[in-house]
Amino acid sequence: MTTTESSASAKAAATRFREVHEKVRTELHKAIVGQDAVIDSVLTALFAGGHVLLEGVPGIGKTLLVHSLGETLDLAFSRIQFTPDLMPSDVRGAEILVETQGGGHELRFQPGPIVSNLVLADEINRATPKTQSAMLEAMQERQVTIGERTIKLDEPYCVMATQNPVEQEGTYPLPEAQLDRFLLKVVVGYPKEEEYLRILNLTTGSTTEKLSAVSNGAEVLELRQTVRDVPVPESAQQHAVRLVMATQPDSEYAPELVRNSVSLGSSPRGAQALILAAKVHALLAGRYAVAPEDIRAVALPCLRHRVLLSFQGQADGVGADQVVAAVLEALPLPGEGL
Amino acid sequence: MSEGEPSQPTELGTLRADLERLSLKTAGGLSRARAMDALGRILPRVVRALWLPPFLGVGLALIGVSLPLGWLFLGVVLLGMGLVAWPALKEFLRPVGREEALAVVDQRLSLSGRFQTAGGYLDHAKRTPFIVAALEDACAWVRGAHGVDLVHPIEPLVPKRLAAHGGRAMFLMLVLLVLSPGPVQTRAQEFFQEVQDYLGTDEPAPLTEVATVPRDVPQATPLDDVQAKETKPAEPGSSADDEAGEVGEQEKESKGSTGQGRSAEANSASSNSSARGAPSDQAQPSKQPEKRAKKGKRQKAKPKRKEETRTRKTPEMSASTTGSGASKGSGRNPTASPWSSPEQAPVPDDSEIDEDEEIDDDEEEQESRGGIQPSMRDRRPPVSRDLRIGFGNRPSPDANGRGGPSQQKKSRGVASLVLGVPIPDRVKGRPGPGRTKVTQERVRPEAEQAPLQAARTGTARAHPEGHFPELDLDPWLRGMVRDYFRRLRETSSSKPN
């Protein structure tokens, strides 16, 4: 294969990525009004092979978005409504006693809703941490172990969890280990005024918009491979590493706000998330390699849930978004300000 | 050139040379820009420092000290130039790498790191399709970048206002330079010259000459002070009465009435009577001024003795002096031999002088206790003192332990306050009541009759309470709680996870 041919294949893959992305996006907009950034973030997590945590007050379309995505991608979709009395076996599945034809009984494995392609964990922070932790193995290793049985989960596998703001009553904050397993945390805000009108027209009429499947699991896997192929130059890697290190209070790159208000910074998983999400961002920007700008563009959703505020930070009213903004300000782009 | 306008793609082979040229061009501009940036940071400070010499010159001139303003100004200018030049030179000479230069180009042209990526992957051994695509992407932009002016905008190094400041400072400096006289001798130098001239004569001035020095001469220097102490005949502040008293006493001394030639014992024994009896014709209001005058005279006498030893080679000059205090309180009789003969002149002895002062202090203490008391040094036991306890087992009826066969003395004054005086105990009650005795009886418990207590009747709440609103604390209370917990966390050893 010559140089020209090889670059052509890369360009074609990138072009196809953008096309599919645009198709899915357009289809989703039939059901979701506005929320462009949220849709882009969800698709970024999907194509990067990660999971996404959607946070927002009730009634702003979080569940609808994930449900619509399942329909659009023609993927096996399951939903778990997390409640305080939900047990881990309700999530993972269990062996149940069934009656056989001969009148006997046997134990048969009944997989839980976690065994699917696209899992909507609705209001995940309403369940106890014990049940929340039941998803850890599935999210990280793409498998579920029940007793002596281990079930490999089908790819593409993506957990899209929604949660109410943790300040609400009857919620349990997610454990750090589970938060770290989400590639992105997307904060869903209220719609704009013109979007309200469209939402009302769309949802209160007699007709409902039917979503069609514009892609499928196989294509999503191909696009994930395309994303993985995007090279990351050393300068971009270095920038990602420094950003992650800057969230750690003991690091030399940490700004004053991080030193004072952060108890735990991002783990190396944060740097992985930055790079993967930046690859998607670079492809969508029409480039074939990741630039430091891509890293910075995805820094907020990638790092905001990996920063654990200290007691002093909470007392001072500092938010995780402020911390990430301070980190971005403290570390300028290479070549900036010279 | 903007991000949306790539030029015609160039060959991959020429990309390296193009990027190299671009980075060299940018590196030069970057070094200059950094140097200028460093200049721009430091120059305002140096310009402000130009105010220092004129202000310093004017300030010192006001207090009478002149400085070589020209040299000061030159020093400040040279130092400032050094401070400006060194960081700028350092920045200018700092090497700029290719990657850094290409990053700057990317920033300038908003290329999202395309050149930086291409520069990084040019020497990459294994080129994936995406790397090749990235290099080709950079090729499409590199031609257009050559035509773009990458010179950094250089802001004026010194703002106009600051430049005006510097101009004014320099103008003021020039004016001062013109107005200031040539070689200036400082006041301090003049003073030291005067002192040296004055100290040029080794021998001290004669006593009579020093005595004729007018008393109202200002004591400007410490040296003058020392001189005045050495040769001072009398305190300028002392009154004419003191002088008259001194003269009178000199006369008395010649008559031997002041008692200064007596022995210490005699002096201590009869000093009070003589001190009180002598001034009957002098009409002194109290004894305190007299004492002060006497003490002053004693102090004055000491330097006089030194002067005498110094000037005894000139007896004709010291003959006019009275010689008072030459052997004061020393037990020697100054009249036994002529004091003016050098062989018999007593050598002043410091220990004798100290002894004198000690006796005087005793007198002062006794007087200050509120009256003249007999000297305690020569007290003797009373004539009859019966301290016997008794005769055999029988106590002596007359013995009271206080000396003298007399009745029990009444206590009065301070003695009555001493606890040794027996005071009747007026505290009532029984001393030492003893242990408390508790008697226990074995009694069978009996039930008491009491009315039954009815239980409180409780009813269920009529309506659900609903959600409690979140407690919204007042800001001051919230701050207090926050500070409390913060301190609590700080003091706790374990860090929260």
Short mmCIF file of C-alpha atoms in Angstrom, two decimals, chain B residues 3-301:
data_model
loop_
_atom_site.label_atom_id
_atom_site.label_comp_id
_atom_site.label_asym_id
_atom_site.label_seq_id
_atom_site.Cartn_x
_atom_site.Cartn_y
_atom_site.Cartn_z
CA GLU B 3 -8.08 27.75 9.30
CA GLY B 4 -10.59 27.33 6.50
CA GLU B 5 -8.24 28.24 3.69
CA PRO B 6 -5.60 25.64 3.02
CA SER B 7 -3.32 26.36 0.05
CA GLN B 8 -2.34 23.91 -2.65
CA PRO B 9 -0.89 20.77 -1.12
CA THR B 10 2.83 20.40 -1.24
CA GLU B 11 4.91 17.24 -1.43
CA LEU B 12 5.66 15.31 1.72
CA GLY B 13 9.37 15.47 0.85
CA THR B 14 9.47 19.23 0.97
CA LEU B 15 7.46 19.39 4.17
CA ARG B 16 10.52 18.91 6.31
CA ALA B 17 12.38 21.79 4.67
CA ASP B 18 9.32 23.97 4.80
CA LEU B 19 8.75 23.32 8.46
CA GLU B 20 12.43 23.88 9.17
CA ARG B 21 12.39 27.23 7.43
CA LEU B 22 9.22 28.19 9.19
CA SER B 23 10.56 27.24 12.58
CA LEU B 24 13.83 29.13 12.02
CA LYS B 25 11.97 32.20 10.95
CA THR B 26 9.68 31.98 13.94
CA ALA B 27 12.49 31.24 16.37
CA GLY B 28 14.30 34.44 15.43
CA GLY B 29 11.18 36.50 15.86
CA LEU B 30 10.39 34.70 19.07
CA SER B 31 13.79 35.47 20.58
CA ARG B 32 13.41 39.12 19.70
CA ALA B 33 9.90 39.19 21.07
CA ARG B 34 11.00 37.59 24.32
CA ALA B 35 13.87 40.02 24.68
CA MET B 36 11.55 42.92 24.07
CA ASP B 37 9.09 41.47 26.49
CA ALA B 38 11.79 41.26 29.14
CA LEU B 39 12.78 44.84 28.38
CA GLY B 40 9.20 45.93 28.63
CA ARG B 41 8.91 44.31 32.03
CA ILE B 42 12.04 45.84 33.54
CA LEU B 43 12.36 49.18 31.82
CA PRO B 44 9.47 50.86 33.65
CA ARG B 45 11.10 50.02 36.95
CA VAL B 46 14.39 51.50 35.82
CA VAL B 47 12.65 54.63 34.60
CA ARG B 48 10.99 55.01 37.95
CA ALA B 49 14.37 54.55 39.62
CA LEU B 50 15.62 57.63 37.77
CA TRP B 51 13.74 59.71 40.29
CA LEU B 52 15.99 58.41 43.02
CA PRO B 53 19.15 60.52 42.45
CA PRO B 54 17.43 63.90 42.26
CA PHE B 55 15.28 63.19 45.25
CA LEU B 56 18.21 61.83 47.17
CA GLY B 57 20.31 64.85 46.25
CA VAL B 58 17.62 67.33 47.24
CA GLY B 59 16.83 65.47 50.44
CA LEU B 60 20.42 65.29 51.56
CA ALA B 61 21.03 68.89 50.57
CA LEU B 62 18.19 69.92 52.85
CA ILE B 63 19.88 68.32 55.82
CA GLY B 64 23.20 69.82 54.85
CA VAL B 65 24.90 66.89 53.19
CA SER B 66 25.96 67.17 49.60
CA LEU B 67 26.63 64.20 47.40
CA PRO B 68 28.40 63.97 44.09
CA LEU B 69 25.17 64.00 42.12
CA GLY B 70 26.84 63.38 38.82
CA TRP B 71 28.36 60.15 39.98
CA LEU B 72 25.15 59.08 41.65
CA PHE B 73 23.17 59.71 38.52
CA LEU B 74 25.71 57.91 36.40
CA GLY B 75 25.68 54.98 38.80
CA VAL B 76 21.91 54.66 38.70
CA VAL B 77 21.86 54.86 34.92
CA LEU B 78 24.59 52.25 34.55
CA LEU B 79 22.96 49.95 37.08
CA GLY B 80 19.64 50.35 35.37
CA MET B 81 21.14 49.58 32.00
CA GLY B 82 22.70 46.47 33.44
CA LEU B 83 19.42 45.40 34.99
CA VAL B 84 17.65 45.90 31.69
CA ALA B 85 20.26 44.43 29.44
CA TRP B 86 20.95 41.21 31.31
CA PRO B 87 17.45 39.66 31.28
CA ALA B 88 16.86 40.83 27.74
CA LEU B 89 20.12 39.30 26.62
CA LYS B 90 19.32 36.12 28.47
CA GLU B 91 15.95 35.85 26.77
CA PHE B 92 17.43 36.68 23.40
CA LEU B 93 20.08 33.98 23.70
CA ARG B 94 17.70 31.33 25.01
CA PRO B 95 17.44 28.64 22.33
CA VAL B 96 14.04 28.11 20.74
CA GLY B 97 13.33 24.54 19.71
CA ARG B 98 11.60 23.55 16.52
CA GLU B 99 8.59 22.17 18.31
CA GLU B 100 8.20 25.31 20.33
CA ALA B 101 8.48 27.49 17.26
CA LEU B 102 5.95 25.40 15.36
CA ALA B 103 3.58 25.57 18.31
CA VAL B 104 3.80 29.33 18.13
CA VAL B 105 3.05 29.24 14.41
CA ASP B 106 0.07 27.00 15.07
CA GLN B 107 -1.18 29.44 17.62
CA ARG B 108 -0.64 32.44 15.38
CA LEU B 109 -2.42 30.87 12.44
CA SER B 110 -5.03 28.96 14.46
CA LEU B 111 -3.97 25.66 12.93
CA SER B 112 -4.88 23.55 15.97
CA GLY B 113 -1.43 22.05 16.27
CA ARG B 114 -1.17 20.83 12.67
CA PHE B 115 2.46 21.91 12.20
CA GLN B 116 3.44 20.75 15.63
CA THR B 117 1.92 17.35 14.90
CA ALA B 118 3.63 17.17 11.50
CA GLY B 119 6.95 18.17 13.05
CA GLY B 120 6.58 15.44 15.62
CA TYR B 121 5.69 12.74 13.10
CA LEU B 122 8.19 13.66 10.37
CA ASP B 123 10.83 11.36 11.80
CA HIS B 124 8.38 8.73 12.98
CA ALA B 125 9.50 5.29 11.84
CA LYS B 126 6.10 3.67 11.52
CA ARG B 127 3.66 5.91 9.74
CA THR B 128 0.08 4.78 10.11
CA PRO B 129 -2.52 5.97 7.61
CA PHE B 130 -3.71 8.56 10.04
CA ILE B 131 -0.17 9.87 10.55
CA VAL B 132 0.31 10.15 6.82
CA ALA B 133 -3.03 11.89 6.58
CA ALA B 134 -1.96 14.28 9.32
CA LEU B 135 1.29 15.03 7.48
CA GLU B 136 -0.55 15.64 4.25
CA ASP B 137 -2.93 17.85 6.10
CA ALA B 138 0.02 19.90 7.32
CA CYS B 139 1.40 20.07 3.77
CA ALA B 140 -1.78 21.75 2.67
CA TRP B 141 -1.20 24.55 5.14
CA VAL B 142 2.54 25.03 5.14
CA ARG B 143 2.81 26.91 1.84
CA GLY B 144 0.31 29.46 2.96
CA ALA B 145 2.12 29.93 6.24
CA HIS B 146 5.26 31.15 4.48
CA GLY B 147 3.51 34.20 3.19
CA VAL B 148 2.15 35.19 6.56
CA ASP B 149 3.97 37.73 8.64
CA LEU B 150 4.80 35.97 11.87
CA VAL B 151 6.43 38.96 13.53
CA HIS B 152 5.05 39.40 16.97
CA PRO B 153 3.40 42.71 17.66
CA ILE B 154 5.71 44.64 19.91
CA GLU B 155 4.09 47.01 22.27
CA PRO B 156 5.86 50.22 23.24
CA LEU B 157 8.48 49.31 25.78
CA VAL B 158 7.82 52.23 28.03
CA PRO B 159 4.37 53.73 28.15
CA LYS B 160 4.14 57.40 27.28
CA ARG B 161 3.32 58.43 30.81
CA LEU B 162 6.26 56.53 32.15
CA ALA B 163 8.56 58.01 29.52
CA ALA B 164 7.41 61.46 30.57
CA HIS B 165 8.24 60.55 34.15
CA GLY B 166 11.73 59.54 33.13
CA GLY B 167 12.19 62.73 31.14
CA ARG B 168 11.16 64.86 34.07
CA ALA B 169 13.50 63.00 36.38
CA MET B 170 16.40 63.47 34.04
CA PHE B 171 15.59 67.15 33.62
CA LEU B 172 15.49 67.63 37.36
CA MET B 173 18.77 65.82 37.64
CA LEU B 174 20.38 68.06 35.05
CA VAL B 175 19.10 71.14 36.81
CA LEU B 176 20.55 69.94 40.07
CA LEU B 177 23.83 69.16 38.39
CA VAL B 178 24.01 72.67 37.00
CA LEU B 179 23.04 74.33 40.25
CA SER B 180 25.21 72.31 42.55
CA PRO B 181 28.67 73.78 43.39
CA GLY B 182 31.82 72.01 42.36
CA PRO B 183 33.79 70.13 44.94
CA VAL B 184 31.75 70.25 48.09
CA GLN B 185 33.16 69.72 51.51
CA THR B 186 30.59 68.22 53.74
CA ARG B 187 29.68 69.55 57.11
CA ALA B 188 30.93 66.39 58.66
CA GLN B 189 34.32 66.85 57.06
CA GLU B 190 34.43 70.44 58.33
CA PHE B 191 33.58 69.32 61.80
CA PHE B 192 36.26 66.68 61.88
CA GLN B 193 38.74 69.21 60.59
CA GLU B 194 37.84 71.57 63.40
CA VAL B 195 38.17 68.82 65.94
CA GLN B 196 41.56 67.88 64.62
CA ASP B 197 42.70 71.49 64.73
CA TYR B 198 41.47 71.76 68.22
CA LEU B 199 43.14 68.59 69.37
CA GLY B 200 46.37 69.64 67.72
CA THR B 201 47.65 71.20 71.03
CA ASP B 202 48.65 68.40 73.36
CA GLU B 203 48.62 70.36 76.60
CA PRO B 204 45.29 71.17 78.14
CA ALA B 205 44.36 74.74 78.64
CA PRO B 206 45.49 76.26 81.95
CA LEU B 207 42.99 76.26 84.77
CA THR B 208 42.68 79.99 84.92
CA GLU B 209 42.11 80.18 81.22
CA VAL B 210 39.49 77.48 81.37
CA ALA B 211 37.88 79.19 84.31
CA THR B 212 37.56 82.34 82.28
CA VAL B 213 35.68 80.57 79.55
CA PRO B 214 32.29 82.23 79.34
CA ARG B 215 29.60 80.04 80.81
CA ASP B 216 27.11 80.67 78.14
CA VAL B 217 29.23 79.01 75.47
CA PRO B 218 27.00 76.38 73.83
CA GLN B 219 28.13 72.86 74.45
CA ALA B 220 27.94 71.76 70.85
CA THR B 221 30.04 68.67 70.83
CA PRO B 222 30.68 65.82 73.20
CA LEU B 223 34.30 66.78 73.20
CA ASP B 224 33.39 70.15 74.61
CA ASP B 225 31.44 68.33 77.27
CA VAL B 226 34.43 66.37 78.31
CA GLN B 227 36.54 69.46 78.40
CA ALA B 228 33.97 71.26 80.43
CA LYS B 229 33.75 68.39 82.91
CA GLU B 230 37.47 68.36 83.35
CA THR B 231 37.83 72.07 83.91
CA LYS B 232 34.40 73.07 85.14
CA PRO B 233 34.77 75.34 88.21
CA ALA B 234 31.08 75.26 89.05
CA GLU B 235 27.82 74.23 87.52
CA PRO B 236 26.43 77.03 85.40
CA GLY B 237 23.03 76.24 86.78
CA SER B 238 24.00 76.63 90.44
CA SER B 239 22.69 79.75 92.08
CA ALA B 240 24.53 82.65 93.55
CA ASP B 241 23.56 81.44 97.00
CA ASP B 242 25.54 78.33 96.45
CA GLU B 243 28.53 80.36 95.51
CA ALA B 244 28.07 82.53 98.58
CA GLY B 245 27.73 79.44 100.70
CA GLU B 246 30.86 78.06 99.18
CA VAL B 247 32.73 81.19 100.02
CA GLY B 248 31.34 81.13 103.52
CA GLU B 249 32.36 77.59 103.99
CA GLN B 250 35.81 78.27 102.75
CA GLU B 251 36.05 80.86 105.43
CA LYS B 252 34.72 78.39 107.99
CA GLU B 253 37.19 75.80 106.90
CA SER B 254 39.98 78.19 107.49
CA LYS B 255 38.57 78.64 110.99
CA GLY B 256 38.10 74.93 111.45
CA SER B 257 34.39 75.16 112.07
CA THR B 258 33.04 72.92 109.38
CA GLY B 259 34.32 69.80 111.00
CA GLN B 260 35.55 68.37 107.75
CA GLY B 261 38.89 67.69 109.17
CA ARG B 262 37.60 65.49 111.96
CA SER B 263 37.81 61.77 112.25
CA ALA B 264 34.98 59.59 110.97
CA GLU B 265 33.74 58.63 114.44
CA ALA B 266 33.76 62.15 115.68
CA ASN B 267 32.03 63.26 112.60
CA SER B 268 29.32 60.64 112.86
CA ALA B 269 28.78 61.33 116.53
CA SER B 270 28.43 65.02 116.33
CA SER B 271 27.60 65.67 112.77
CA ASN B 272 23.97 66.31 113.51
CA SER B 273 24.50 68.87 116.12
CA SER B 274 27.11 70.59 114.08
CA ALA B 275 25.01 70.36 110.97
CA ARG B 276 22.13 71.96 112.75
CA GLY B 277 24.04 74.36 114.84
CA ALA B 278 26.29 75.80 112.22
CA PRO B 279 23.76 77.29 109.82
CA SER B 280 22.09 79.41 112.46
CA ASP B 281 23.50 82.53 110.93
CA GLN B 282 22.96 81.42 107.34
CA ALA B 283 19.15 81.39 107.48
CA GLN B 284 18.67 78.26 105.46
CA PRO B 285 15.10 77.18 105.06
CA SER B 286 15.71 73.47 105.40
CA LYS B 287 18.44 70.94 105.72
CA GLN B 288 17.91 69.33 102.34
CA PRO B 289 19.36 72.12 100.20
CA GLU B 290 22.20 72.32 102.60
CA LYS B 291 22.84 68.64 102.15
CA ARG B 292 22.67 68.93 98.43
CA ALA B 293 25.07 71.83 98.51
CA LYS B 294 27.45 69.88 100.66
CA LYS B 295 27.29 66.92 98.35
CA GLY B 296 27.79 69.12 95.34
CA LYS B 297 30.78 70.65 96.95
CA ARG B 298 32.21 67.24 97.62
CA GLN B 299 31.75 66.25 94.03
CA LYS B 300 33.36 69.42 92.90
CA ALA B 301 36.23 68.87 95.23
#
